[in-house]
Amino acid sequence: YLPHKLGIRIENEMIVQKEEKNFYGQFLSFEDITYVPYDRDAIDTQYLSDEEIDWINAYHKMIWEKIGPLLSGKEKSFLKKATGKITRA
């Protein structure tokens, strides 16, 4: 990567699972196993499509739903803020 060029690469861990097999072939699905919210301060929405923003919001929602119930106090408050919806500036 070049400094100040081309953005960053994000790598999430996923499980690949076999799903339906039909006339068209074997289908696969993907299950996230990385539950870490993206740093909201590092996201510049002017460079993202609506679909990309929706994907980040869905990912953050999944994190909140899976991890939020396991936390309390400051940790839960931090996660709630970190996984809140992002919108265009």
PDB file of C-alpha atoms in Angstrom:
ATOM      1  CA  TYR A   1       0.000   0.000   0.000  1.00  0.00           C
ATOM      2  CA  LEU A   2       1.104   3.529  -0.733  1.00  0.00           C
ATOM      3  CA  PRO A   3       0.883   6.164   2.013  1.00  0.00           C
ATOM      4  CA  HIS A   4      -2.304   8.255   1.697  1.00  0.00           C
ATOM      5  CA  LYS A   5      -3.436   6.220  -1.333  1.00  0.00           C
ATOM      6  CA  LEU A   6      -5.994   3.515  -2.039  1.00  0.00           C
ATOM      7  CA  GLY A   7      -7.474   3.023   1.447  1.00  0.00           C
ATOM      8  CA  ILE A   8      -6.985  -0.018   3.647  1.00  0.00           C
ATOM      9  CA  ARG A   9      -7.736  -3.710   3.580  1.00  0.00           C
ATOM     10  CA  ILE A  10      -9.942  -5.172   6.298  1.00  0.00           C
ATOM     11  CA  GLU A  11      -9.651  -8.865   7.063  1.00  0.00           C
ATOM     12  CA  ASN A  12     -12.447 -10.598   8.956  1.00  0.00           C
ATOM     13  CA  GLU A  13     -12.336 -14.279   9.825  1.00  0.00           C
ATOM     14  CA  MET A  14     -15.230 -16.340   8.448  1.00  0.00           C
ATOM     15  CA  ILE A  15     -16.394 -19.919   8.373  1.00  0.00           C
ATOM     16  CA  VAL A  16     -17.353 -21.249   4.944  1.00  0.00           C
ATOM     17  CA  GLN A  17     -20.209 -23.752   5.054  1.00  0.00           C
ATOM     18  CA  LYS A  18     -21.750 -25.947   2.403  1.00  0.00           C
ATOM     19  CA  GLU A  19     -25.380 -25.148   1.726  1.00  0.00           C
ATOM     20  CA  GLU A  20     -27.860 -26.241  -0.909  1.00  0.00           C
ATOM     21  CA  LYS A  21     -26.687 -28.312  -3.845  1.00  0.00           C
ATOM     22  CA  ASN A  22     -28.853 -28.206  -6.947  1.00  0.00           C
ATOM     23  CA  PHE A  23     -28.759 -28.205 -10.721  1.00  0.00           C
ATOM     24  CA  TYR A  24     -26.490 -25.129 -10.695  1.00  0.00           C
ATOM     25  CA  GLY A  25     -23.942 -26.653  -8.336  1.00  0.00           C
ATOM     26  CA  GLN A  26     -22.869 -26.504  -4.698  1.00  0.00           C
ATOM     27  CA  PHE A  27     -23.735 -23.303  -2.852  1.00  0.00           C
ATOM     28  CA  LEU A  28     -21.760 -21.945   0.087  1.00  0.00           C
ATOM     29  CA  SER A  29     -22.548 -19.545   2.910  1.00  0.00           C
ATOM     30  CA  PHE A  30     -20.251 -17.464   5.077  1.00  0.00           C
ATOM     31  CA  GLU A  31     -20.488 -16.923   8.832  1.00  0.00           C
ATOM     32  CA  ASP A  32     -18.558 -14.135  10.528  1.00  0.00           C
ATOM     33  CA  ILE A  33     -16.483 -15.193  13.515  1.00  0.00           C
ATOM     34  CA  THR A  34     -14.726 -11.841  14.008  1.00  0.00           C
ATOM     35  CA  TYR A  35     -16.759  -9.638  16.333  1.00  0.00           C
ATOM     36  CA  VAL A  36     -14.776  -6.400  16.445  1.00  0.00           C
ATOM     37  CA  PRO A  37     -16.420  -3.124  15.392  1.00  0.00           C
ATOM     38  CA  TYR A  38     -14.668  -0.893  12.904  1.00  0.00           C
ATOM     39  CA  ASP A  39     -13.241   2.352  14.297  1.00  0.00           C
ATOM     40  CA  ARG A  40     -15.893   4.931  13.470  1.00  0.00           C
ATOM     41  CA  ASP A  41     -13.303   7.746  13.497  1.00  0.00           C
ATOM     42  CA  ALA A  42     -11.373   5.983  10.722  1.00  0.00           C
ATOM     43  CA  ILE A  43     -14.400   5.691   8.408  1.00  0.00           C
ATOM     44  CA  ASP A  44     -14.839   8.447   5.832  1.00  0.00           C
ATOM     45  CA  THR A  45     -18.306   7.854   4.395  1.00  0.00           C
ATOM     46  CA  GLN A  46     -17.724  10.142   1.406  1.00  0.00           C
ATOM     47  CA  TYR A  47     -15.759   7.293  -0.173  1.00  0.00           C
ATOM     48  CA  LEU A  48     -18.353   4.582   0.564  1.00  0.00           C
ATOM     49  CA  SER A  49     -21.390   3.547  -1.443  1.00  0.00           C
ATOM     50  CA  ASP A  50     -24.789   3.258   0.241  1.00  0.00           C
ATOM     51  CA  GLU A  51     -24.406  -0.523   0.040  1.00  0.00           C
ATOM     52  CA  GLU A  52     -21.053  -0.390   1.840  1.00  0.00           C
ATOM     53  CA  ILE A  53     -22.521   1.775   4.600  1.00  0.00           C
ATOM     54  CA  ASP A  54     -25.446  -0.649   4.923  1.00  0.00           C
ATOM     55  CA  TRP A  55     -22.996  -3.570   5.149  1.00  0.00           C
ATOM     56  CA  ILE A  56     -21.002  -1.907   7.946  1.00  0.00           C
ATOM     57  CA  ASN A  57     -24.208  -1.091   9.824  1.00  0.00           C
ATOM     58  CA  ALA A  58     -25.426  -4.695   9.487  1.00  0.00           C
ATOM     59  CA  TYR A  59     -22.045  -5.990  10.673  1.00  0.00           C
ATOM     60  CA  HIS A  60     -22.090  -3.660  13.684  1.00  0.00           C
ATOM     61  CA  LYS A  61     -25.688  -4.688  14.468  1.00  0.00           C
ATOM     62  CA  MET A  62     -24.654  -8.359  14.430  1.00  0.00           C
ATOM     63  CA  ILE A  63     -21.779  -7.607  16.830  1.00  0.00           C
ATOM     64  CA  TRP A  64     -24.109  -5.756  19.206  1.00  0.00           C
ATOM     65  CA  GLU A  65     -26.670  -8.583  19.151  1.00  0.00           C
ATOM     66  CA  LYS A  66     -24.057 -11.302  19.758  1.00  0.00           C
ATOM     67  CA  ILE A  67     -21.676  -9.593  22.185  1.00  0.00           C
ATOM     68  CA  GLY A  68     -23.810  -6.902  23.855  1.00  0.00           C
ATOM     69  CA  PRO A  69     -25.766  -9.352  26.070  1.00  0.00           C
ATOM     70  CA  LEU A  70     -22.475 -10.734  27.428  1.00  0.00           C
ATOM     71  CA  LEU A  71     -21.280  -7.342  28.692  1.00  0.00           C
ATOM     72  CA  SER A  72     -22.254  -4.865  31.383  1.00  0.00           C
ATOM     73  CA  GLY A  73     -21.236  -1.452  32.634  1.00  0.00           C
ATOM     74  CA  LYS A  74     -18.552   0.523  30.804  1.00  0.00           C
ATOM     75  CA  GLU A  75     -17.803  -2.294  28.368  1.00  0.00           C
ATOM     76  CA  LYS A  76     -21.441  -2.512  27.273  1.00  0.00           C
ATOM     77  CA  SER A  77     -21.671   1.287  26.919  1.00  0.00           C
ATOM     78  CA  PHE A  78     -18.484   1.314  24.834  1.00  0.00           C
ATOM     79  CA  LEU A  79     -19.793  -1.421  22.526  1.00  0.00           C
ATOM     80  CA  LYS A  80     -23.182   0.292  22.125  1.00  0.00           C
ATOM     81  CA  LYS A  81     -21.463   3.479  20.951  1.00  0.00           C
ATOM     82  CA  ALA A  82     -18.917   1.635  18.781  1.00  0.00           C
ATOM     83  CA  THR A  83     -21.616  -0.336  16.964  1.00  0.00           C
ATOM     84  CA  GLY A  84     -24.055   2.539  16.434  1.00  0.00           C
ATOM     85  CA  LYS A  85     -25.245   3.294  12.912  1.00  0.00           C
ATOM     86  CA  ILE A  86     -22.956   5.269  10.668  1.00  0.00           C
ATOM     87  CA  THR A  87     -24.433   7.808   8.277  1.00  0.00           C
ATOM     88  CA  ARG A  88     -23.103  10.158   5.671  1.00  0.00           C
ATOM     89  CA  ALA A  89     -21.431  13.262   7.103  1.00  0.00           C
TER      90      ALA A  89
END
